[in-house]
Amino acid sequence: MLVGFNHFDLFKWAYKMEPATPSDLVADCFELAADVRELDMRASPYDLAGLGYDPVPIETPDGRAEYARQQAAFAERARPLRERLVFVCQSILTVTSLR
């Protein structure tokens, strides 16, 4: 169901299913998506150092390793959010099938 979705999709679907989605779940999904986006911008060719964002030099072995480590951490953060969102989906399907 939501297993193949990326971190941004979790927020997208949590938001789309409001008001059935608890607001704390929407907020948690948004926070994850924002953090993932920040890493992506730090790993991009844009220089954001002047804005307080240290670059992640993915063109170097150390930078790629750092990027992979942070992506793995995001996947761990996403797991319980995904499970909660699946529960919301199942609840909606159960309620609509009873009608």
PDB file of C-alpha atoms in Angstrom:
ATOM      1  CA  MET A   1       0.000   0.000   0.000  1.00  0.00           C
ATOM      2  CA  LEU A   2       2.213   2.882   1.236  1.00  0.00           C
ATOM      3  CA  VAL A   3       5.358   0.775   1.400  1.00  0.00           C
ATOM      4  CA  GLY A   4       6.932   2.125  -1.794  1.00  0.00           C
ATOM      5  CA  PHE A   5       6.115   5.750  -1.054  1.00  0.00           C
ATOM      6  CA  ASN A   6       8.918   8.195  -0.407  1.00  0.00           C
ATOM      7  CA  HIS A   7       9.092  10.526   2.558  1.00  0.00           C
ATOM      8  CA  PHE A   8       7.381  13.384   0.711  1.00  0.00           C
ATOM      9  CA  ASP A   9       4.494  11.098  -0.211  1.00  0.00           C
ATOM     10  CA  LEU A  10       3.852  10.390   3.460  1.00  0.00           C
ATOM     11  CA  PHE A  11       3.169  14.068   4.055  1.00  0.00           C
ATOM     12  CA  LYS A  12       1.174  14.399   0.837  1.00  0.00           C
ATOM     13  CA  TRP A  13      -1.181  11.568   1.768  1.00  0.00           C
ATOM     14  CA  ALA A  14      -1.407  12.501   5.432  1.00  0.00           C
ATOM     15  CA  TYR A  15      -2.469  15.990   4.346  1.00  0.00           C
ATOM     16  CA  LYS A  16      -4.868  14.762   1.646  1.00  0.00           C
ATOM     17  CA  MET A  17      -6.689  12.500   4.098  1.00  0.00           C
ATOM     18  CA  GLU A  18      -7.437  15.257   6.580  1.00  0.00           C
ATOM     19  CA  PRO A  19      -9.604  15.453   8.678  1.00  0.00           C
ATOM     20  CA  ALA A  20      -9.289  11.672   9.115  1.00  0.00           C
ATOM     21  CA  THR A  21      -5.555  12.011   9.745  1.00  0.00           C
ATOM     22  CA  PRO A  22      -4.637  13.151  13.257  1.00  0.00           C
ATOM     23  CA  SER A  23      -2.986  16.575  13.164  1.00  0.00           C
ATOM     24  CA  ASP A  24       0.093  15.329  15.015  1.00  0.00           C
ATOM     25  CA  LEU A  25       0.648  12.726  12.276  1.00  0.00           C
ATOM     26  CA  VAL A  26       0.349  15.379   9.564  1.00  0.00           C
ATOM     27  CA  ALA A  27       2.826  17.556  11.479  1.00  0.00           C
ATOM     28  CA  ASP A  28       5.268  14.669  11.974  1.00  0.00           C
ATOM     29  CA  CYS A  29       5.121  13.787   8.272  1.00  0.00           C
ATOM     30  CA  PHE A  30       5.659  17.433   7.336  1.00  0.00           C
ATOM     31  CA  GLU A  31       8.667  17.695   9.645  1.00  0.00           C
ATOM     32  CA  LEU A  32      10.216  14.599   8.079  1.00  0.00           C
ATOM     33  CA  ALA A  33       9.599  15.890   4.549  1.00  0.00           C
ATOM     34  CA  ALA A  34      11.148  19.262   5.445  1.00  0.00           C
ATOM     35  CA  ASP A  35      14.230  17.582   6.912  1.00  0.00           C
ATOM     36  CA  VAL A  36      14.623  15.379   3.835  1.00  0.00           C
ATOM     37  CA  ARG A  37      14.294  18.423   1.586  1.00  0.00           C
ATOM     38  CA  GLU A  38      16.932  20.255   3.610  1.00  0.00           C
ATOM     39  CA  LEU A  39      19.391  17.386   3.115  1.00  0.00           C
ATOM     40  CA  ASP A  40      18.619  17.295  -0.607  1.00  0.00           C
ATOM     41  CA  MET A  41      19.298  21.013  -0.895  1.00  0.00           C
ATOM     42  CA  ARG A  42      22.533  20.687   1.094  1.00  0.00           C
ATOM     43  CA  ALA A  43      23.627  17.897  -1.293  1.00  0.00           C
ATOM     44  CA  SER A  44      22.724  19.935  -4.380  1.00  0.00           C
ATOM     45  CA  PRO A  45      25.080  22.185  -6.329  1.00  0.00           C
ATOM     46  CA  TYR A  46      23.536  25.247  -4.668  1.00  0.00           C
ATOM     47  CA  ASP A  47      25.685  27.032  -2.105  1.00  0.00           C
ATOM     48  CA  LEU A  48      23.490  27.528   0.950  1.00  0.00           C
ATOM     49  CA  ALA A  49      26.348  28.096   3.398  1.00  0.00           C
ATOM     50  CA  GLY A  50      25.428  31.779   3.630  1.00  0.00           C
ATOM     51  CA  LEU A  51      22.020  30.712   4.912  1.00  0.00           C
ATOM     52  CA  GLY A  52      23.499  28.459   7.584  1.00  0.00           C
ATOM     53  CA  TYR A  53      23.288  25.140   5.732  1.00  0.00           C
ATOM     54  CA  ASP A  54      26.568  23.251   5.511  1.00  0.00           C
ATOM     55  CA  PRO A  55      26.996  21.408   2.210  1.00  0.00           C
ATOM     56  CA  VAL A  56      27.022  17.634   1.944  1.00  0.00           C
ATOM     57  CA  PRO A  57      29.694  17.015  -0.716  1.00  0.00           C
ATOM     58  CA  ILE A  58      28.212  13.961  -2.423  1.00  0.00           C
ATOM     59  CA  GLU A  59      30.985  14.042  -5.012  1.00  0.00           C
ATOM     60  CA  THR A  60      33.370  12.721  -2.337  1.00  0.00           C
ATOM     61  CA  PRO A  61      33.303   9.280  -0.675  1.00  0.00           C
ATOM     62  CA  ASP A  62      32.826  10.853   2.764  1.00  0.00           C
ATOM     63  CA  GLY A  63      30.001  13.051   1.496  1.00  0.00           C
ATOM     64  CA  ARG A  64      28.229  10.131  -0.161  1.00  0.00           C
ATOM     65  CA  ALA A  65      28.586   8.105   3.037  1.00  0.00           C
ATOM     66  CA  GLU A  66      27.132  10.983   5.090  1.00  0.00           C
ATOM     67  CA  TYR A  67      24.240  11.360   2.646  1.00  0.00           C
ATOM     68  CA  ALA A  68      23.522   7.607   2.766  1.00  0.00           C
ATOM     69  CA  ARG A  69      23.700   7.595   6.567  1.00  0.00           C
ATOM     70  CA  GLN A  70      21.197  10.438   6.822  1.00  0.00           C
ATOM     71  CA  GLN A  71      18.881   8.832   4.252  1.00  0.00           C
ATOM     72  CA  ALA A  72      18.925   5.621   6.307  1.00  0.00           C
ATOM     73  CA  ALA A  73      18.028   7.633   9.405  1.00  0.00           C
ATOM     74  CA  PHE A  74      15.126   9.206   7.512  1.00  0.00           C
ATOM     75  CA  ALA A  75      13.910   5.747   6.522  1.00  0.00           C
ATOM     76  CA  GLU A  76      13.895   4.746  10.197  1.00  0.00           C
ATOM     77  CA  ARG A  77      11.965   7.912  11.118  1.00  0.00           C
ATOM     78  CA  ALA A  78       9.494   7.214   8.309  1.00  0.00           C
ATOM     79  CA  ARG A  79       8.710   3.640   9.375  1.00  0.00           C
ATOM     80  CA  PRO A  80       6.394   4.449  12.329  1.00  0.00           C
ATOM     81  CA  LEU A  81       4.815   7.328  10.409  1.00  0.00           C
ATOM     82  CA  ARG A  82       4.083   5.002   7.506  1.00  0.00           C
ATOM     83  CA  GLU A  83       2.556   2.451   9.891  1.00  0.00           C
ATOM     84  CA  ARG A  84       0.351   5.111  11.473  1.00  0.00           C
ATOM     85  CA  LEU A  85      -0.733   6.335   8.049  1.00  0.00           C
ATOM     86  CA  VAL A  86      -1.555   2.794   6.933  1.00  0.00           C
ATOM     87  CA  PHE A  87      -3.728   2.463  10.045  1.00  0.00           C
ATOM     88  CA  VAL A  88      -5.557   5.679   9.070  1.00  0.00           C
ATOM     89  CA  CYS A  89      -6.119   4.308   5.556  1.00  0.00           C
ATOM     90  CA  GLN A  90      -7.409   1.014   6.899  1.00  0.00           C
ATOM     91  CA  SER A  91      -9.733   2.845   9.292  1.00  0.00           C
ATOM     92  CA  ILE A  92     -11.150   4.947   6.463  1.00  0.00           C
ATOM     93  CA  LEU A  93     -11.681   1.846   4.330  1.00  0.00           C
ATOM     94  CA  THR A  94     -13.379   0.042   7.210  1.00  0.00           C
ATOM     95  CA  VAL A  95     -15.733   2.934   7.928  1.00  0.00           C
ATOM     96  CA  THR A  96     -16.629   3.437   4.251  1.00  0.00           C
ATOM     97  CA  SER A  97     -17.243  -0.286   3.736  1.00  0.00           C
ATOM     98  CA  LEU A  98     -19.771  -0.253   6.597  1.00  0.00           C
ATOM     99  CA  ARG A  99     -21.915   2.332   4.874  1.00  0.00           C
TER     100      ARG A  99
END
